[in-house]
Short mmCIF file of C-alpha atoms in Angstrom, two decimals:
data_model
loop_
_atom_site.label_atom_id
_atom_site.label_comp_id
_atom_site.label_asym_id
_atom_site.label_seq_id
_atom_site.Cartn_x
_atom_site.Cartn_y
_atom_site.Cartn_z
CA MET A 1 -0.07 0.12 0.00
CA THR A 2 1.47 3.31 -0.91
CA GLN A 3 2.02 5.51 1.91
CA THR A 4 1.05 9.26 1.70
CA THR A 5 0.93 12.10 4.28
CA ARG A 6 -2.52 13.26 5.25
CA ARG A 7 -1.94 16.66 3.28
CA GLN A 8 -0.91 14.67 0.14
CA PHE A 9 -3.76 12.37 0.63
CA LEU A 10 -6.44 15.13 0.67
CA ALA A 11 -4.70 17.43 -1.88
CA SER A 12 -4.88 14.58 -4.36
CA SER A 13 -8.59 15.00 -4.55
CA ALA A 14 -7.94 17.81 -7.06
CA ILE A 15 -6.99 15.07 -9.57
CA LEU A 16 -10.57 13.67 -9.51
CA ALA A 17 -12.25 17.21 -9.39
CA GLY A 18 -10.24 18.22 -12.54
CA SER A 19 -11.39 15.11 -14.51
CA PHE A 20 -14.93 15.95 -13.93
CA ALA A 21 -15.32 19.65 -13.40
CA LEU A 22 -18.72 21.07 -12.63
CA PRO A 23 -19.85 24.53 -13.08
CA LEU A 24 -19.14 26.67 -9.89
CA ARG A 25 -22.27 28.02 -8.15
CA ALA A 26 -22.71 30.47 -5.53
CA LEU A 27 -22.98 28.98 -1.87
CA ALA A 28 -26.58 28.74 -0.84
CA GLN A 29 -27.63 30.48 2.12
CA GLU A 30 -28.45 27.37 4.01
CA GLY A 31 -24.91 26.79 5.01
CA PRO A 32 -23.00 23.73 4.52
CA ILE A 33 -24.57 20.18 4.18
CA LYS A 34 -23.07 18.13 7.09
CA ILE A 35 -22.19 14.46 6.99
CA GLY A 36 -20.42 12.37 9.32
CA THR A 37 -17.96 9.26 9.35
CA LEU A 38 -18.04 6.96 12.38
CA THR A 39 -14.95 4.69 11.95
CA PRO A 40 -12.61 2.97 14.28
CA LEU A 41 -9.59 5.17 14.52
CA THR A 42 -8.46 3.30 17.48
CA GLY A 43 -8.95 -0.19 18.72
CA ALA A 44 -9.26 -3.45 16.90
CA GLY A 45 -10.56 -1.82 13.79
CA GLY A 46 -7.68 0.90 14.10
CA PRO A 47 -5.85 -0.21 11.07
CA TYR A 48 -8.84 0.55 8.70
CA GLY A 49 -10.76 3.62 10.29
CA PRO A 50 -8.23 6.25 9.51
CA VAL A 51 -7.94 5.85 5.84
CA MET A 52 -11.64 5.37 5.62
CA ALA A 53 -12.24 8.81 7.15
CA ASP A 54 -9.81 10.39 4.89
CA THR A 55 -11.16 8.88 1.99
CA VAL A 56 -14.52 10.38 2.54
CA LYS A 57 -12.89 13.78 3.10
CA ALA A 58 -10.93 13.42 -0.11
CA VAL A 59 -14.09 12.53 -2.26
CA VAL A 60 -15.99 15.64 -0.36
CA ALA A 61 -12.89 17.96 -1.10
CA GLY A 62 -13.08 17.27 -4.96
CA VAL A 63 -16.88 17.70 -4.88
CA ASN A 64 -16.45 21.15 -3.04
CA ALA A 65 -13.84 22.44 -5.31
CA ALA A 66 -16.24 21.63 -8.12
CA GLY A 67 -19.12 23.75 -6.60
CA GLY A 68 -20.55 21.38 -3.93
CA VAL A 69 -24.02 19.82 -3.78
CA LEU A 70 -27.31 21.87 -4.44
CA GLY A 71 -25.02 24.69 -4.44
CA ARG A 72 -23.75 24.20 -0.95
CA GLN A 73 -20.43 23.16 0.38
CA VAL A 74 -20.24 19.85 2.06
CA GLU A 75 -18.71 19.43 5.69
CA VAL A 76 -17.36 16.09 6.88
CA ILE A 77 -17.18 15.60 10.72
CA SER A 78 -15.29 12.52 11.67
CA GLU A 79 -15.59 10.74 15.02
CA ASP A 80 -13.87 7.73 16.52
CA ASP A 81 -15.95 4.74 17.69
CA GLN A 82 -12.83 3.12 19.18
CA THR A 83 -14.32 -0.23 17.83
CA ASN A 84 -16.63 -0.09 21.06
CA PRO A 85 -20.22 0.10 21.27
CA GLU A 86 -20.44 2.42 24.07
CA ALA A 87 -17.98 4.98 22.54
CA GLY A 88 -19.83 4.63 19.22
CA VAL A 89 -23.15 5.58 20.82
CA ARG A 90 -21.45 8.80 22.37
CA ALA A 91 -19.83 9.52 19.15
CA ALA A 92 -23.08 9.23 17.26
CA ARG A 93 -24.83 11.24 19.70
CA LYS A 94 -22.52 14.12 18.99
CA LEU A 95 -22.79 13.82 15.27
CA ILE A 96 -26.59 13.74 15.38
CA ASP A 97 -27.38 16.06 18.24
CA VAL A 98 -24.67 18.43 18.24
CA ASP A 99 -23.18 18.50 14.62
CA GLY A 100 -26.64 17.81 13.01
CA VAL A 101 -25.33 15.57 10.15
CA SER A 102 -27.86 13.89 7.86
CA ALA A 103 -25.87 10.75 7.08
CA ILE A 104 -23.30 8.64 9.26
CA MET A 105 -20.99 6.44 7.08
CA GLY A 106 -18.43 3.69 7.71
CA THR A 107 -19.28 1.95 11.06
CA TRP A 108 -17.19 -1.25 11.04
CA ALA A 109 -17.64 -3.47 13.88
CA SER A 110 -21.29 -5.02 13.84
CA SER A 111 -21.49 -4.45 17.54
CA VAL A 112 -21.09 -0.80 17.08
CA THR A 113 -23.43 -0.68 14.26
CA THR A 114 -26.25 -2.46 16.08
CA ALA A 115 -25.68 -0.05 19.00
CA VAL A 116 -25.82 3.28 17.09
CA ALA A 117 -28.62 2.22 14.57
CA PRO A 118 -31.48 2.94 16.73
CA LEU A 119 -30.22 6.58 17.23
CA CYS A 120 -30.14 6.94 13.43
CA TRP A 121 -33.56 5.78 12.58
CA GLU A 122 -35.12 7.57 15.55
CA SER A 123 -33.47 10.76 14.39
CA GLY A 124 -34.00 10.31 10.72
CA THR A 125 -30.27 10.07 9.97
CA MET A 126 -29.16 7.81 7.16
CA LEU A 127 -26.53 4.95 8.21
CA THR A 128 -24.47 3.28 5.68
CA THR A 129 -22.05 0.62 7.10
CA VAL A 130 -19.44 -1.92 6.39
CA SER A 131 -20.62 -4.32 9.02
CA GLY A 132 -21.77 -7.96 7.94
CA ALA A 133 -23.91 -9.32 10.74
CA ASP A 134 -27.19 -10.59 9.61
CA SER A 135 -29.13 -8.85 12.46
CA ILE A 136 -28.28 -5.46 11.36
CA THR A 137 -30.63 -5.33 8.40
CA LEU A 138 -33.27 -7.24 10.43
CA LEU A 139 -33.51 -4.31 12.72
CA PRO A 140 -36.64 -2.05 12.29
CA HIS A 141 -34.69 0.48 10.66
CA GLU A 142 -37.20 1.88 8.34
CA GLY A 143 -34.92 2.02 5.49
CA TYR A 144 -32.27 4.13 7.21
CA ILE A 145 -29.71 1.39 6.96
CA VAL A 146 -27.75 0.16 3.79
CA ARG A 147 -24.62 -1.76 3.88
CA THR A 148 -21.93 -2.47 1.40
CA GLN A 149 -20.63 -5.48 3.13
CA PRO A 150 -21.88 -8.95 2.48
CA ASN A 151 -23.95 -10.42 5.27
CA THR A 152 -22.77 -13.28 7.42
CA ILE A 153 -25.01 -15.86 5.72
CA LEU A 154 -23.08 -15.09 2.54
CA GLN A 155 -19.82 -14.99 4.20
CA GLY A 156 -20.23 -17.97 6.43
CA ARG A 157 -21.22 -20.16 3.11
CA LYS A 158 -17.99 -18.97 1.61
CA PHE A 159 -15.91 -20.03 4.59
CA GLY A 160 -17.57 -23.27 4.70
CA GLU A 161 -17.27 -23.94 0.88
CA PHE A 162 -13.52 -23.03 1.25
CA THR A 163 -12.80 -25.42 4.07
CA VAL A 164 -14.23 -28.17 2.08
CA GLU A 165 -12.26 -27.10 -0.95
CA LEU A 166 -9.12 -27.46 1.44
CA GLY A 167 -10.14 -31.06 2.20
CA ALA A 168 -11.59 -30.55 5.64
CA GLY A 169 -13.46 -33.37 7.26
CA LYS A 170 -13.45 -31.86 10.64
CA VAL A 171 -13.72 -28.06 11.11
CA PHE A 172 -13.22 -26.03 14.58
CA PHE A 173 -14.60 -22.69 14.73
CA MET A 174 -13.12 -20.14 17.41
CA SER A 175 -14.57 -16.80 17.89
CA PRO A 176 -15.51 -14.16 20.61
CA GLN A 177 -19.21 -13.59 21.16
CA THR A 178 -19.77 -11.04 18.27
CA PRO A 179 -23.16 -10.39 16.45
CA PHE A 180 -22.29 -12.69 13.80
CA ALA A 181 -20.56 -15.70 15.41
CA ASP A 182 -23.54 -17.87 15.60
CA SER A 183 -24.91 -17.24 12.11
CA GLN A 184 -21.43 -17.74 10.70
CA PHE A 185 -20.87 -20.99 12.27
CA SER A 186 -24.41 -22.08 11.38
CA GLU A 187 -23.68 -21.48 7.68
CA ILE A 188 -20.17 -23.13 7.94
CA THR A 189 -21.78 -26.27 9.45
CA LYS A 190 -24.41 -26.52 6.85
CA VAL A 191 -21.82 -26.64 4.04
CA VAL A 192 -19.44 -28.95 5.86
CA GLU A 193 -22.13 -31.46 7.01
CA ALA A 194 -23.47 -31.61 3.48
CA ALA A 195 -20.07 -32.74 2.38
CA GLY A 196 -19.89 -35.37 4.96
CA GLY A 197 -17.91 -33.54 7.47
CA SER A 198 -18.51 -32.37 11.03
CA THR A 199 -17.97 -29.05 12.97
CA ALA A 200 -17.51 -27.85 16.73
CA LYS A 201 -17.64 -24.37 18.01
CA LEU A 202 -15.88 -22.42 20.78
CA ILE A 203 -16.69 -18.96 21.97
CA TYR A 204 -14.00 -17.23 23.98
CA ASP A 205 -13.43 -14.15 25.95
CA ASP A 206 -11.51 -11.69 23.70
CA LYS A 207 -9.73 -9.91 26.73
CA LYS A 208 -7.97 -12.98 27.90
CA PRO A 209 -3.97 -12.80 27.99
CA THR A 210 -3.78 -16.52 26.97
CA TYR A 211 -6.02 -19.10 25.19
CA ARG A 212 -4.09 -22.40 26.37
CA SER A 213 -7.34 -24.19 27.72
CA GLU A 214 -9.27 -23.05 24.77
CA VAL A 215 -6.50 -24.53 22.46
CA ASP A 216 -6.36 -27.67 24.43
CA GLU A 217 -10.21 -28.05 23.41
CA LEU A 218 -9.30 -27.45 19.77
CA MET A 219 -6.50 -29.95 19.88
CA ALA A 220 -8.83 -32.54 21.32
CA PHE A 221 -11.21 -32.25 18.41
CA GLU A 222 -8.36 -32.83 15.83
CA PRO A 223 -9.65 -30.71 13.30
CA ASP A 224 -8.33 -30.46 9.73
CA VAL A 225 -9.04 -26.68 9.54
CA VAL A 226 -9.46 -24.21 12.39
CA VAL A 227 -11.56 -21.12 11.34
CA LEU A 228 -10.64 -17.98 13.34
CA GLY A 229 -13.55 -15.61 13.80
CA GLY A 230 -12.03 -12.83 16.02
CA TYR A 231 -10.44 -9.58 15.53
CA MET A 232 -6.70 -8.69 15.21
CA PRO A 233 -5.87 -8.26 18.97
CA ASP A 234 -7.48 -11.52 20.23
CA THR A 235 -6.30 -13.41 17.11
CA THR A 236 -2.73 -12.43 17.50
CA VAL A 237 -2.72 -14.07 21.09
CA LEU A 238 -4.63 -17.00 19.90
CA LEU A 239 -2.24 -17.88 16.93
CA LYS A 240 0.75 -17.88 19.39
CA ASP A 241 -0.94 -20.25 21.75
CA ILE A 242 -2.05 -22.45 18.74
CA TYR A 243 1.52 -22.64 17.45
CA ARG A 244 2.92 -23.52 20.89
CA ALA A 245 0.39 -26.29 21.10
CA GLY A 246 1.88 -27.80 18.04
CA TYR A 247 -1.24 -27.77 15.83
CA GLU A 248 -0.20 -28.62 12.24
CA GLY A 249 -3.63 -28.50 10.26
CA LYS A 250 -4.83 -25.36 8.14
CA MET A 251 -6.31 -22.23 9.48
CA LEU A 252 -8.56 -19.70 7.91
CA ALA A 253 -9.52 -16.34 9.06
CA PHE A 254 -11.13 -13.09 8.12
CA ALA A 255 -8.54 -10.84 6.27
CA TYR A 256 -9.52 -8.03 8.46
CA SER A 257 -7.85 -9.77 11.45
CA VAL A 258 -4.99 -11.63 9.87
CA ASN A 259 -3.60 -8.67 7.98
CA GLN A 260 -0.04 -7.51 7.14
CA LYS A 261 0.19 -5.66 10.40
CA LEU A 262 -0.45 -8.96 12.30
CA VAL A 263 1.83 -10.96 9.95
CA ASP A 264 4.69 -8.39 10.46
CA ALA A 265 4.11 -8.51 14.39
CA LEU A 266 4.40 -12.20 14.81
CA PRO A 267 7.31 -14.83 14.00
CA ALA A 268 7.22 -16.08 10.47
CA GLU A 269 6.45 -19.63 11.59
CA VAL A 270 3.52 -18.67 13.64
CA VAL A 271 1.45 -17.23 10.66
CA GLU A 272 3.04 -19.21 7.66
CA GLY A 273 0.36 -20.89 5.70
CA ILE A 274 -2.77 -19.16 6.99
CA TYR A 275 -5.68 -18.56 4.61
CA THR A 276 -7.76 -15.42 4.58
CA ILE A 277 -10.98 -14.51 3.08
CA ALA A 278 -12.30 -11.02 2.35
CA PRO A 279 -14.96 -9.33 0.12
CA SER A 280 -13.07 -8.33 -2.97
CA PRO A 281 -12.94 -4.72 -4.35
CA ALA A 282 -14.02 -4.53 -7.93
CA GLU A 283 -10.46 -4.25 -9.32
CA GLY A 284 -10.35 -3.08 -12.80
CA SER A 285 -13.51 -1.07 -12.44
CA ALA A 286 -13.60 2.85 -13.50
CA ALA A 287 -14.68 3.42 -9.74
CA TYR A 288 -11.69 1.44 -8.28
CA LYS A 289 -9.30 3.31 -10.80
CA ALA A 290 -10.70 6.74 -9.61
CA LEU A 291 -10.23 5.77 -5.90
CA THR A 292 -6.69 4.84 -6.36
CA GLU A 293 -5.96 8.06 -8.17
CA LEU A 294 -7.78 10.00 -5.67
CA THR A 295 -6.01 8.63 -2.60
CA GLY A 296 -2.65 7.49 -3.94
CA ILE A 297 -3.29 3.95 -2.53
CA ALA A 298 -2.30 1.25 -5.01
CA ALA A 299 -4.34 -1.52 -3.41
CA PRO A 300 -7.02 0.00 -1.15
CA ASP A 301 -8.72 -2.47 1.27
CA PRO A 302 -12.53 -3.66 0.92
CA TYR A 303 -13.67 -1.03 3.71
CA THR A 304 -11.99 1.83 1.93
CA THR A 305 -13.58 0.79 -1.36
CA GLN A 306 -16.87 0.57 0.46
CA ILE A 307 -16.95 3.83 2.22
CA PHE A 308 -15.68 5.48 -1.07
CA ASP A 309 -18.90 4.17 -2.57
CA GLN A 310 -20.99 5.17 0.29
CA VAL A 311 -20.14 8.90 0.23
CA ASN A 312 -20.45 8.96 -3.39
CA MET A 313 -23.98 7.56 -3.33
CA VAL A 314 -24.81 9.70 -0.34
CA LEU A 315 -23.81 13.04 -2.31
CA MET A 316 -25.69 11.75 -5.34
CA ALA A 317 -28.82 10.99 -3.33
CA ILE A 318 -28.98 14.44 -1.89
CA ALA A 319 -28.69 16.05 -5.30
CA ALA A 320 -31.25 13.64 -6.85
CA ALA A 321 -33.61 14.51 -4.06
CA GLY A 322 -32.88 18.26 -3.96
CA ASP A 323 -32.81 17.87 -0.15
CA ALA A 324 -29.88 17.14 2.24
CA SER A 325 -32.08 15.72 4.92
CA GLY A 326 -31.61 12.06 6.13
CA SER A 327 -35.06 10.94 5.06
CA ALA A 328 -34.39 12.36 1.56
CA ILE A 329 -31.14 10.42 1.28
CA ARG A 330 -33.11 7.30 2.36
CA ASP A 331 -35.78 7.78 -0.23
CA SER A 332 -33.44 8.41 -3.14
CA PHE A 333 -30.45 6.31 -2.38
CA ARG A 334 -31.56 3.49 -4.68
CA THR A 335 -32.46 5.82 -7.56
CA VAL A 336 -28.85 6.73 -8.04
CA SER A 337 -27.34 3.36 -7.15
CA GLN A 338 -29.25 0.88 -9.43
CA GLY A 339 -31.71 0.78 -12.13
CA ASP A 340 -31.50 1.77 -15.89
CA GLY A 341 -29.91 5.20 -15.50
CA LYS A 342 -26.75 6.32 -17.09
CA PRO A 343 -23.60 4.31 -15.57
CA VAL A 344 -21.56 6.56 -13.19
CA HIS A 345 -18.47 5.73 -11.24
CA THR A 346 -17.90 8.83 -9.19
CA ALA A 347 -20.05 11.59 -7.28
CA LEU A 348 -18.62 14.07 -9.75
CA GLU A 349 -19.78 11.99 -12.62
CA GLY A 350 -23.15 11.60 -11.01
CA LEU A 351 -23.54 15.18 -9.98
CA GLU A 352 -22.95 16.38 -13.57
CA ALA A 353 -25.59 13.86 -14.92
CA ILE A 354 -28.06 14.64 -12.23
CA ALA A 355 -27.86 18.43 -12.90
CA ALA A 356 -28.42 17.64 -16.48
CA GLY A 357 -31.54 15.88 -15.76
CA GLU A 358 -30.37 12.41 -16.38
CA ALA A 359 -31.23 9.36 -14.19
CA VAL A 360 -27.86 7.56 -12.91
CA ASN A 361 -26.76 4.12 -11.98
CA TYR A 362 -23.77 3.99 -9.79
CA ASP A 363 -21.22 1.10 -10.14
CA GLY A 364 -18.66 1.29 -7.49
CA ALA A 365 -15.23 0.33 -6.25
CA SER A 366 -16.58 -2.25 -4.08
CA GLY A 367 -19.02 -3.87 -6.62
CA PRO A 368 -22.26 -3.24 -8.38
CA CYS A 369 -23.83 -1.55 -5.31
CA ASP A 370 -27.23 -3.06 -5.79
CA PHE A 371 -29.52 -3.39 -2.56
CA THR A 372 -32.29 -5.25 -1.35
CA GLU A 373 -35.31 -3.56 0.21
CA GLU A 374 -33.82 -4.65 3.60
CA GLY A 375 -30.33 -2.89 2.79
CA ASP A 376 -28.29 -5.82 1.86
CA ILE A 377 -26.13 -5.88 -1.21
CA LEU A 378 -27.28 -8.26 -3.89
CA ASP A 379 -23.80 -9.56 -5.14
CA CYS A 380 -20.19 -9.68 -4.31
CA GLN A 381 -16.93 -11.37 -5.02
CA PHE A 382 -14.47 -12.62 -2.44
CA ARG A 383 -10.74 -12.55 -2.31
CA TYR A 384 -8.81 -15.72 -0.97
CA GLU A 385 -5.28 -15.42 -0.16
CA GLN A 386 -2.46 -17.41 1.81
CA VAL A 387 0.32 -16.21 3.79
CA LYS A 388 3.52 -17.21 2.25
CA ASP A 389 7.23 -16.27 3.24
CA GLY A 390 5.71 -13.23 5.22
CA ALA A 391 3.48 -11.93 2.41
CA PHE A 392 0.08 -12.50 1.21
CA THR A 393 -0.32 -14.58 -1.98
CA LEU A 394 -3.57 -14.29 -4.01
CA LEU A 395 -5.15 -17.64 -4.73
CA LYS A 396 -8.35 -16.61 -6.32
CA ILE A 397 -11.06 -14.12 -6.70
CA ALA A 398 -14.59 -15.75 -7.02
#
């Protein structure tokens, strides 16, 4: 990943602005349109939250340079949810009650999204998220939640299919008690049992300094594949204990927990051979190219591609509605993200088309960005990698 300074990162928005320049319009009397990011700048999601927030600011900087939305500049207020539900609620309260944002974008951990979602639908604030727990879009959110992350049912099925592909007859699932742990295990089990295998589950305390007793239970099951369902801090501790126990089978984890930072932090022999799965960005798409040019990041992670798509769609929804309220964003979100309109790949393209009276259909850096009535994405590819010699090797995108 290309390293850039914050100043370089935000300044690079001029590249995109210059590509799709819009006529400058006088700033309206209503003042700026306020939108918020609520990402994990610290905590388990800390490796992802800062660049997510900066991506939104870079997109908005380009739009503002080209005249803004509805003749108004857009202001981004960024808060840290600390990958913690209580901190997330406090930050969301500030964004809604003090700052008066009409949309909150980028909540990462499912527990945080679940905690702040009621604040959003009760206040009429649009919430776009990268969280995957099935329970999120089952909430009575009245249309105020849309997520670009595939739900746990889809992710769990992909995990199960890949363990079978790896030749597993026995699969051991280890995870803290997250909102998606049970549904992920259930989907894995369906696939593995259909192939003639068996599974076992262990839910652990993610704050423990050691997992020797949990690893003893793992070893007693004698699995061919261990699926790790936690976050980076607890997975780091768990991997060391699994290695010390002499486990020689295969391991499979979320790419957000077993990432390059974790690999660099642990001895090579502890992480060698681990497989990871993640939703795959739409590499090669026009939106993906626009994102890499805007940020200077050669290979943006899935969450960065998703929040790039979220802010583009939010800004276009405001323009299409002619109104910057959360309810207006909700009501016009799908009119700019799917349908038979003109294909567009950035907010700047979309705003130009909307101003010309054209319908638009946004295709994003994370994928098609078509959503069900409940707010789930309809389709997504996944990226399968393996740690080899301290680096990630791509196995397939499917």
